GROMACS .gro file of C-alpha atoms in nm:
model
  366
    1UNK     CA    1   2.614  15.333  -8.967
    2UNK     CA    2   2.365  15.093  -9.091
    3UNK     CA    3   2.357  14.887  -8.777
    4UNK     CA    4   2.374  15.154  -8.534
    5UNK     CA    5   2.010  15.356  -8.774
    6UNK     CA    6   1.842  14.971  -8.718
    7UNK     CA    7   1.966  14.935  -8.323
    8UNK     CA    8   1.803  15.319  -8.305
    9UNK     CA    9   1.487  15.197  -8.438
   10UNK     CA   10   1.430  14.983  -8.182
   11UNK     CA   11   1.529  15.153  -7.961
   12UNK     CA   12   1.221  15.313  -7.832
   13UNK     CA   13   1.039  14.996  -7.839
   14UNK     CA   14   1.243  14.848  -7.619
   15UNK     CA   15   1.260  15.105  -7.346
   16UNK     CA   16   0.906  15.146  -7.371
   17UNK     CA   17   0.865  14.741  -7.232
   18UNK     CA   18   0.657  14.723  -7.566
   19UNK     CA   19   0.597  14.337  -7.517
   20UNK     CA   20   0.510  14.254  -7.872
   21UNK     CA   21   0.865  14.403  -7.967
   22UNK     CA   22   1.132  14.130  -8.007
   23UNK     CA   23   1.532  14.179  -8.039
   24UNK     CA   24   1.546  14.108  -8.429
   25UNK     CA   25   1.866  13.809  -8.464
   26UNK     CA   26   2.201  13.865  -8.544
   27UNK     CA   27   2.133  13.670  -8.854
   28UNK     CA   28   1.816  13.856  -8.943
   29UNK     CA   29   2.064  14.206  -8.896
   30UNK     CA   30   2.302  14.044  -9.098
   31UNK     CA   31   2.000  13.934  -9.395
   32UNK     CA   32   1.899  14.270  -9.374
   33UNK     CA   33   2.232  14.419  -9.397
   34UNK     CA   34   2.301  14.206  -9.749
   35UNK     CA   35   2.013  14.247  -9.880
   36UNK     CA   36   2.009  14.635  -9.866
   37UNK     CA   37   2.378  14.556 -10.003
   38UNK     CA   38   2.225  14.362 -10.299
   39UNK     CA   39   2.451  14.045 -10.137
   40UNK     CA   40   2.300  13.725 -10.062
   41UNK     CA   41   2.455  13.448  -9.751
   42UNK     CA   42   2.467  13.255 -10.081
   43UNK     CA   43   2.760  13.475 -10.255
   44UNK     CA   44   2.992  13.532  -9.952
   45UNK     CA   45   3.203  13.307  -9.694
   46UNK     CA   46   3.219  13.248  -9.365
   47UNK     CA   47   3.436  13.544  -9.228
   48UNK     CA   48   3.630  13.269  -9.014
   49UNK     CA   49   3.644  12.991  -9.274
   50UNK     CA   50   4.002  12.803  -9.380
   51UNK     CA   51   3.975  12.943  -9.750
   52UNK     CA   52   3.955  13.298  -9.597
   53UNK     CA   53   4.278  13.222  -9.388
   54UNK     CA   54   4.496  13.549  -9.512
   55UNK     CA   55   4.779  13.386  -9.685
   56UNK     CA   56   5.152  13.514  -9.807
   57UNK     CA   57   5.172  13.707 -10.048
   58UNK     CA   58   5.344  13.528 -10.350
   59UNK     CA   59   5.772  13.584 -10.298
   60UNK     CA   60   5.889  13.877 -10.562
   61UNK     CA   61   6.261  13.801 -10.426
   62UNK     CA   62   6.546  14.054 -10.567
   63UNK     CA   63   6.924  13.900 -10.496
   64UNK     CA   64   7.220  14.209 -10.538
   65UNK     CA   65   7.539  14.111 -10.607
   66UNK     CA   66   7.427  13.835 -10.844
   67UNK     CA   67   7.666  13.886 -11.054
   68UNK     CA   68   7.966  13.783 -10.784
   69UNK     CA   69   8.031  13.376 -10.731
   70UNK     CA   70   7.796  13.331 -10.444
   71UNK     CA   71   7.528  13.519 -10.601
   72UNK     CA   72   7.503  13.385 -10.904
   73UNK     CA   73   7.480  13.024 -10.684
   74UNK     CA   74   7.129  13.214 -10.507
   75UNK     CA   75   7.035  13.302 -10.810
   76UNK     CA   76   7.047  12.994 -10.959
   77UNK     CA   77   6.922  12.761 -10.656
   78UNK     CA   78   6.585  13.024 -10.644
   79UNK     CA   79   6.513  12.969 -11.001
   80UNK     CA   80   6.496  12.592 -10.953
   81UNK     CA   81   6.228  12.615 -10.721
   82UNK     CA   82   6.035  12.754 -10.950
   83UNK     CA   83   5.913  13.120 -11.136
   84UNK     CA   84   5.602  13.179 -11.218
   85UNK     CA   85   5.188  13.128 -11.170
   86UNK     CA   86   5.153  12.881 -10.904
   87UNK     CA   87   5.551  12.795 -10.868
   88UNK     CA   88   5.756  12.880 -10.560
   89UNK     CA   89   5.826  13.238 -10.681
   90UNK     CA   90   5.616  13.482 -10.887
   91UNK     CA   91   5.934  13.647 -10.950
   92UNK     CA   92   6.303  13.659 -10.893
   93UNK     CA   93   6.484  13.933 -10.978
   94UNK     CA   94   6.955  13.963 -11.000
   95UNK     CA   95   7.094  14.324 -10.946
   96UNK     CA   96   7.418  14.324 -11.118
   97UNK     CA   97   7.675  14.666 -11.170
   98UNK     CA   98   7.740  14.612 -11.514
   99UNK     CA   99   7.562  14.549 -11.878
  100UNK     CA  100   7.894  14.303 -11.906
  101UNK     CA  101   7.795  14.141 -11.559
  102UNK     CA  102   7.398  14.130 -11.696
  103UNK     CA  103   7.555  13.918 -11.987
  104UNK     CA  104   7.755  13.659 -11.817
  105UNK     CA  105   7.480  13.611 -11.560
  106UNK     CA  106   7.233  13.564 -11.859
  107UNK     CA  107   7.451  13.342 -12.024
  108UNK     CA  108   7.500  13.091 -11.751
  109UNK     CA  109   7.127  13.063 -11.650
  110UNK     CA  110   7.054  13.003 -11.996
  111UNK     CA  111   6.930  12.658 -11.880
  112UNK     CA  112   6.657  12.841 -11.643
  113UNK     CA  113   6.382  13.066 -11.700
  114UNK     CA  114   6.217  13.312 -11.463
  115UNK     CA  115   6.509  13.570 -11.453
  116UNK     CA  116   6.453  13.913 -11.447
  117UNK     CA  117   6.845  14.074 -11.439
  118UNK     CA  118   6.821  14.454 -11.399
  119UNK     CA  119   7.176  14.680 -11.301
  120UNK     CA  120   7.241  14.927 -10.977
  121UNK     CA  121   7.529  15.017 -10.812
  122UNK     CA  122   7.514  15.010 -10.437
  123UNK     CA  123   7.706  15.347 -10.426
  124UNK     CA  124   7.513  15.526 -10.671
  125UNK     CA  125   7.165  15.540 -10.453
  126UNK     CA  126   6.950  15.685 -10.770
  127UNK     CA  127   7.037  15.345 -10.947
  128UNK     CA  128   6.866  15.152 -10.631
  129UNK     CA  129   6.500  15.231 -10.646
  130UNK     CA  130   6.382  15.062 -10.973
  131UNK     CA  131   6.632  14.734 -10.857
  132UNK     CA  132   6.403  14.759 -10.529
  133UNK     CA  133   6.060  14.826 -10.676
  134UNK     CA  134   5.804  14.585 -10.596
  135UNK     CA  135   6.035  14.327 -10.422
  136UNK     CA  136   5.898  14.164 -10.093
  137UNK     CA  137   6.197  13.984 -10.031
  138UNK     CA  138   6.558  14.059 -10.087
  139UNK     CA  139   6.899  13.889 -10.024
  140UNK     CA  140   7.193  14.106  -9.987
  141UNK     CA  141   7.535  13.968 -10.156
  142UNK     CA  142   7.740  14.256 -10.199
  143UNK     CA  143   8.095  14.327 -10.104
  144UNK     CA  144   8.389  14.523 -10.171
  145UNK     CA  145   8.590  14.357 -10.418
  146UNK     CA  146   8.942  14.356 -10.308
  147UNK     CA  147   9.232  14.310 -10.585
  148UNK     CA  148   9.559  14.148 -10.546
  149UNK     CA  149   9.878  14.296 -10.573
  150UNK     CA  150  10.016  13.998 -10.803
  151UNK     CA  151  10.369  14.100 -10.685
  152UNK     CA  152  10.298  14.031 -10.327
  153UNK     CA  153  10.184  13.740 -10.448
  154UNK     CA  154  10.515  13.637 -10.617
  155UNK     CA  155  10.714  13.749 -10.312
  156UNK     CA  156  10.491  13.537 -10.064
  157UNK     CA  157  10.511  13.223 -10.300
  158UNK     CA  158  10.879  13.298 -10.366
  159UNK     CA  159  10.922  13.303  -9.960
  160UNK     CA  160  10.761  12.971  -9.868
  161UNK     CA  161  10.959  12.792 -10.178
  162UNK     CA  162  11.316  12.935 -10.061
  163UNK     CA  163  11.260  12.887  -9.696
  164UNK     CA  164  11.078  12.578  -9.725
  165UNK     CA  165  10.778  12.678  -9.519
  166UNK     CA  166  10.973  12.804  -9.254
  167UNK     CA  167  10.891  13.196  -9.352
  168UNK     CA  168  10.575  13.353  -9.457
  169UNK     CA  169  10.430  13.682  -9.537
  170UNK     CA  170  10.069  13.810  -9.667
  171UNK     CA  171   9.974  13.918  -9.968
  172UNK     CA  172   9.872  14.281 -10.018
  173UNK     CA  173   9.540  14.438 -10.155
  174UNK     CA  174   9.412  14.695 -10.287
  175UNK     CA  175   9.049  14.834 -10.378
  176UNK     CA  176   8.908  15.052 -10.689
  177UNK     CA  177   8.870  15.448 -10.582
  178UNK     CA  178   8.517  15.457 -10.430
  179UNK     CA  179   8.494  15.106 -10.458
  180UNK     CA  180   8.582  15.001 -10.076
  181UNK     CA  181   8.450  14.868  -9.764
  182UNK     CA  182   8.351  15.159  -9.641
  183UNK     CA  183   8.169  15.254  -9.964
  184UNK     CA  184   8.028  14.919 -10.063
  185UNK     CA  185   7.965  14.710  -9.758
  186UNK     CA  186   7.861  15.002  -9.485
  187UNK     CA  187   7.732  15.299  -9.671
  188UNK     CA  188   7.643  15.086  -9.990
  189UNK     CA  189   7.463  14.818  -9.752
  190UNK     CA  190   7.264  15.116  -9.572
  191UNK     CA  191   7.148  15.249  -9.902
  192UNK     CA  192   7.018  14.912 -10.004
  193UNK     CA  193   6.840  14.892  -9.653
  194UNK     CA  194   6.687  15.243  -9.743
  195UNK     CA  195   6.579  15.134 -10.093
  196UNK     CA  196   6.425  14.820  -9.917
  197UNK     CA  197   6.215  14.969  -9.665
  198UNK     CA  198   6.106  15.258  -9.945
  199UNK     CA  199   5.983  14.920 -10.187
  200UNK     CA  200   5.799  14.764  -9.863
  201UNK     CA  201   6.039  14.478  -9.814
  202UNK     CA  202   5.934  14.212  -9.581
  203UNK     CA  203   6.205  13.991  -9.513
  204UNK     CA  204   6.588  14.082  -9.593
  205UNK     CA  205   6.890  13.810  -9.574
  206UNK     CA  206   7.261  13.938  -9.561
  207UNK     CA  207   7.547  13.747  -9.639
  208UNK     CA  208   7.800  13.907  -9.442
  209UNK     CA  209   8.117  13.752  -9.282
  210UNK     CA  210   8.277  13.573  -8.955
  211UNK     CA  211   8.550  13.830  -8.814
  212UNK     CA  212   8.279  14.044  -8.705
  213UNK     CA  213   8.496  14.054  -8.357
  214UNK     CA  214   8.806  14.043  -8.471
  215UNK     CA  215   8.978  14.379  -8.579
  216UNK     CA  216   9.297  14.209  -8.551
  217UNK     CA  217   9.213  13.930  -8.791
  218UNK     CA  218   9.367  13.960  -9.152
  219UNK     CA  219   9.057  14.052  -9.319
  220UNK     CA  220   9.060  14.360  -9.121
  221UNK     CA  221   9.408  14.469  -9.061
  222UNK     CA  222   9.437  14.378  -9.454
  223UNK     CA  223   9.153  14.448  -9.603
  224UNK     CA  224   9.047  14.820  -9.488
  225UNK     CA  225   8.837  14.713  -9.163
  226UNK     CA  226   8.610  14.525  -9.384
  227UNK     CA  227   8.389  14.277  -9.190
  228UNK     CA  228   8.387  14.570  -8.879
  229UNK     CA  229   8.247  14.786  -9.174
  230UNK     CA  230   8.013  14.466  -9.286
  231UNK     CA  231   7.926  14.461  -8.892
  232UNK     CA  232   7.866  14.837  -8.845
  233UNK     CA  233   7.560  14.816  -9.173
  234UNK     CA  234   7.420  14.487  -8.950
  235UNK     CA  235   7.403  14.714  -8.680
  236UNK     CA  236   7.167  14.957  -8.885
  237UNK     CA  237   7.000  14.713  -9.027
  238UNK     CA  238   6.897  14.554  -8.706
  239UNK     CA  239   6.760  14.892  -8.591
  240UNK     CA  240   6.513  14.941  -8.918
  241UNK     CA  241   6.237  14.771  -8.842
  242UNK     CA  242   6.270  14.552  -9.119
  243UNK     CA  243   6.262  14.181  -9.065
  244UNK     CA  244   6.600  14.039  -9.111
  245UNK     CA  245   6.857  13.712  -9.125
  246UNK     CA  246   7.215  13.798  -9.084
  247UNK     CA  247   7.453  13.505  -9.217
  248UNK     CA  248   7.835  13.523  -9.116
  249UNK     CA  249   7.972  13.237  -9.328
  250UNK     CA  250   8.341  13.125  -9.254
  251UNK     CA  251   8.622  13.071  -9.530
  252UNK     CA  252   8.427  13.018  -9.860
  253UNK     CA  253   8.514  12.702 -10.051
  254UNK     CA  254   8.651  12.682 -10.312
  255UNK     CA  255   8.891  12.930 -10.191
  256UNK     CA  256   8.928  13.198 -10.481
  257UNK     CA  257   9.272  13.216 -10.662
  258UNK     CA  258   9.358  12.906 -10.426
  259UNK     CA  259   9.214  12.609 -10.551
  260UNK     CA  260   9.083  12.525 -10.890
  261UNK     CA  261   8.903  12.243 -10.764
  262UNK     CA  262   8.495  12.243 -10.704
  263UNK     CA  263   8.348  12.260 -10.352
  264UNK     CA  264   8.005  12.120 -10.414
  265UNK     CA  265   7.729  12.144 -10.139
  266UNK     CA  266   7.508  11.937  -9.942
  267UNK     CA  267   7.808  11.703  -9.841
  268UNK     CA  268   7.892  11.846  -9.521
  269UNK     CA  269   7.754  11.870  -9.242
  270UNK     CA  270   7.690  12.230  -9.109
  271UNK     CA  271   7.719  12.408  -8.790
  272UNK     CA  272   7.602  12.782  -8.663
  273UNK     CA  273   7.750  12.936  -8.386
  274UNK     CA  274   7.790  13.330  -8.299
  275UNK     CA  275   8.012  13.610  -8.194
  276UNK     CA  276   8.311  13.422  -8.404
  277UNK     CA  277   8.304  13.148  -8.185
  278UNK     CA  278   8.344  12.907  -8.499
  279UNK     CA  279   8.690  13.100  -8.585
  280UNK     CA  280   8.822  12.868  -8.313
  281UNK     CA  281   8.746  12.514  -8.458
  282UNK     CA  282   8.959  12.493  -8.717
  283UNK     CA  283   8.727  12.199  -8.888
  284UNK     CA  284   8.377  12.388  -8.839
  285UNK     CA  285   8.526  12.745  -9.030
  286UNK     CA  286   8.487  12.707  -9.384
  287UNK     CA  287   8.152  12.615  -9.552
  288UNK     CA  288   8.085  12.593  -9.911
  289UNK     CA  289   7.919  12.850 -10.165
  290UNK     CA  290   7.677  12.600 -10.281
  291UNK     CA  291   7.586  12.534  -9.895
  292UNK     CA  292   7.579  12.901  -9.792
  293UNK     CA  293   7.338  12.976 -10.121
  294UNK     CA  294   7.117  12.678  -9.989
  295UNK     CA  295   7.081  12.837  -9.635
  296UNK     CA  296   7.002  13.191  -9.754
  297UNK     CA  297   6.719  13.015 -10.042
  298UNK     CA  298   6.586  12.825  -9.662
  299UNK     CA  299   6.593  13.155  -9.563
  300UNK     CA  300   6.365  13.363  -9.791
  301UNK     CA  301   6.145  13.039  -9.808
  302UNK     CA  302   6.066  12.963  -9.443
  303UNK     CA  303   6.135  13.360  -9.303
  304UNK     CA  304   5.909  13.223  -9.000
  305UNK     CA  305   6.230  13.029  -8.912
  306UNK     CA  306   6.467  13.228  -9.007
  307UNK     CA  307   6.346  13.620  -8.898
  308UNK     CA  308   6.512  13.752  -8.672
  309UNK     CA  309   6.850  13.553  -8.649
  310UNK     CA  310   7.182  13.664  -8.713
  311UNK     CA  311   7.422  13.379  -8.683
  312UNK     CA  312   7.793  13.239  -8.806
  313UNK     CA  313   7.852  12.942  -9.019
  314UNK     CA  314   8.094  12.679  -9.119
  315UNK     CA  315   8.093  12.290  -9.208
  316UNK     CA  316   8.268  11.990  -9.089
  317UNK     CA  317   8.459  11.774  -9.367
  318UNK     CA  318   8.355  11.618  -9.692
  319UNK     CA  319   8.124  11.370  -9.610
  320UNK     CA  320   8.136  11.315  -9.264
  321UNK     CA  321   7.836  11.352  -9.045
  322UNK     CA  322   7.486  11.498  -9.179
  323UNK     CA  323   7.493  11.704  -9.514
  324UNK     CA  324   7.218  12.008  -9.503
  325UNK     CA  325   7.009  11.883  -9.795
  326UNK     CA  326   6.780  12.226  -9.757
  327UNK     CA  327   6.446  12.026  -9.698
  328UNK     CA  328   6.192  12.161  -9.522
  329UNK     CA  329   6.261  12.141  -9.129
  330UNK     CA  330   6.576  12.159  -9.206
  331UNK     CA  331   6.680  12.512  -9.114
  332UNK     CA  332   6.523  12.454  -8.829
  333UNK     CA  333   6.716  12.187  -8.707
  334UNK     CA  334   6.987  12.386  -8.763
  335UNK     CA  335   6.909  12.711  -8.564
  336UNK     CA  336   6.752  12.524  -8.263
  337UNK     CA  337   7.146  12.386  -8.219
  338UNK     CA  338   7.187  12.763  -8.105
  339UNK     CA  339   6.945  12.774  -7.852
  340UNK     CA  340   6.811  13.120  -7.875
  341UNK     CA  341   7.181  13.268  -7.909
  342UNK     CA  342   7.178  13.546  -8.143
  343UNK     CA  343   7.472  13.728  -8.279
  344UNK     CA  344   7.562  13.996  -7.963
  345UNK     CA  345   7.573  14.323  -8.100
  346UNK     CA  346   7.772  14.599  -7.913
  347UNK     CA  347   7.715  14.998  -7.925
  348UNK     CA  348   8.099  15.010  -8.054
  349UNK     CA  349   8.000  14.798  -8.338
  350UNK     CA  350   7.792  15.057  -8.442
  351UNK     CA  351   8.004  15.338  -8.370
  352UNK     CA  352   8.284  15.224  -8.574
  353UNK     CA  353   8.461  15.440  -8.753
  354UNK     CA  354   8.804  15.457  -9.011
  355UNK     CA  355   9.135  15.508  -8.811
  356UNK     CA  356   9.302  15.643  -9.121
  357UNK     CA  357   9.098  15.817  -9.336
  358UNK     CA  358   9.373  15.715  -9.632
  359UNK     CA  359   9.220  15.433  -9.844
  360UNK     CA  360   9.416  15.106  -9.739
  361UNK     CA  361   9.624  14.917  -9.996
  362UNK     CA  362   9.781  14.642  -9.794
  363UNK     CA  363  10.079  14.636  -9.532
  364UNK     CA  364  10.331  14.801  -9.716
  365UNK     CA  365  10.131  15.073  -9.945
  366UNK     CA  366  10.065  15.394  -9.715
   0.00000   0.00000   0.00000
């Protein structure tokens, strides 16, 4: 308004061909402008200059499922960059279900500091806002929990030993009531995408699964649809609006109830493909925890890279080739092997829906 009052003042002048009136500067408008302000040049920056360069806001980052194996890995590898004024994060915060879950999380970052642990249940939605509240960034790590039915178990074992290899049969599973796919990794996942766009989220990273194609694959026909149901919340989530990275790690080493042995990261070399393409290279479809917890901590750190992508991923054997050491440029690298490709999302992928509304307990249990 002030400009436009001075511009009318002169106005006149200047239609009139008044030839002792001169067009007053843009620096004497701006002088003026200050100084009726009670501002001097002296006590404000150029509006263009580098240290007025808008810059990110500092990373409030809230991982859920933190207290399962993988999360508690993200957890970890986020507080070693760094909590606090002037440190990589100014917060990170670990959504756990339980006050039992809060403990053993707490217990084995005893070594860190930085760790806010607050608890939410992904299928109670009231318990979601506070876990959400003032996050910018957020990594998704939640999953249905399946449970073995230990005397499938036997019975498989039992098989191989008598028939020596020659015969095999699966083990069955079962889930908790309220407690499945459908419940924790579609609805559960929504209501987490909700909570996240309510807080003002910027960037959200899913860890998800391969098998996203494959409704004939065991970890569908076995486990209650659950990567189609994993694949249907992607689909949502990809219509939001929100910024997101969409990670569909193979096998997960060390394989749980398998091996006893440790599967430590950054020696093996990793590879992304999409659409389950990796399923078929039988060296390239497994990948570490402590790897897959290094790409998703790439992820929140460099989400110029790393928006936008949805993408599988497995590793080639113990130290063979190039380990992912999670340097910067190094996520990079490792997208630009895709060249553009992008997980391909279909309408039926959204669409999906239970077959049986009966709650799934392996083979042999309807």
């Amino acid at each position: 308004r002030e400009e436009v009052a001075q511009a009318q003042q002169h106005l006149p002048q200047a239609l009139l061909g008044d030839s002792n009136w001169q067009r007053p500067s843009v620096d004497a408008m701006i002088s003026s402008l200050l100084a009726r302000s009670g501002r001097s040049r002296d006590n404000i920056e150029a509006p263009f200059s580098a240290s007025t360069t808008p810059k990110p806001a500092p990373k409030k980052v809230l991982v859920t499922g933190a207290g399962g194996r993988t999360g508690m890995i993200v957890v970890r590898k986020l507080l070693e960059l760094g909590v606090g004024e002037g440190k990589q994060f100014e917060s990170v915060r670990a959504m756990v279900r339980s006050p039992e879950s809060a403990e053993k999380l707490a217990t084995s970052l005893k070594d860190l500091q930085g760790i806010d642990i607050v608890t939410g249940d992904v299928t109670d939605t009231g318990t979601l806002e506070d876990a959400f509240k003032g996050m910018n960034a957020v990594v998704v790590c939640t999953s249905a929990q399946p449970r073995i039915s230990k005397l499938s178990l036997a019975k498989t074992i039992a098989l191989k030993v008598v028939t020596l290899n020659q015969m095999t049969s699966k083990p069955q599973f079962w889930f908790d009531e309220g407690q499945g796919p459908e419940q924790v990794d579609w609805l559960g996942q929504r209501a987490q995408f909700e909570a996240a766009e309510a807080a003002g989220v910027r960037h959200i990273v899913v860890v998800s699964s391969m098998c996203g194609t494959k409704p004939e694959h065991f970890l569908n026909t076995n486990l209650d649809n659950i990567v189609l149901w994993k694949r249907k919340a992607e689909c949502a989530l990809t219509k939001s609006g929100i910024p997101y990275t969409i990670i569909h790690p193979g096998g997960l080493l060390p394989h749980e109830g398998f091996s006893s042995g440790k599967a430590e990261g950054k020696k093996r070399q990793l590879y992304v493909g999409v659409d389950d393409d990796l399923l078929e290279e039988k060296d390239k479809n497994m990948v570490t925890r402590e790897d897959l917890a290094e790409v998703c901590v790439r992820c929140i750190v460099e989400p110029d890279v790393a928006a936008g992508r949805s993408f599988d991923l497995g590793s080639g054997p113990e130290d063979e080739g190039t380990p992912f050491e999670g340097r910067p440029g190094d996520l990079k690298a490792l997208l630009d092997t895709l060249g553009g490709k992008n997980t391909a999302y279909k309408e039926a992928d959204a669409e999906f829906a239970a077959l049986d509304p009966r709650p799934i307990r392996g083979d042999c249990c309807y």
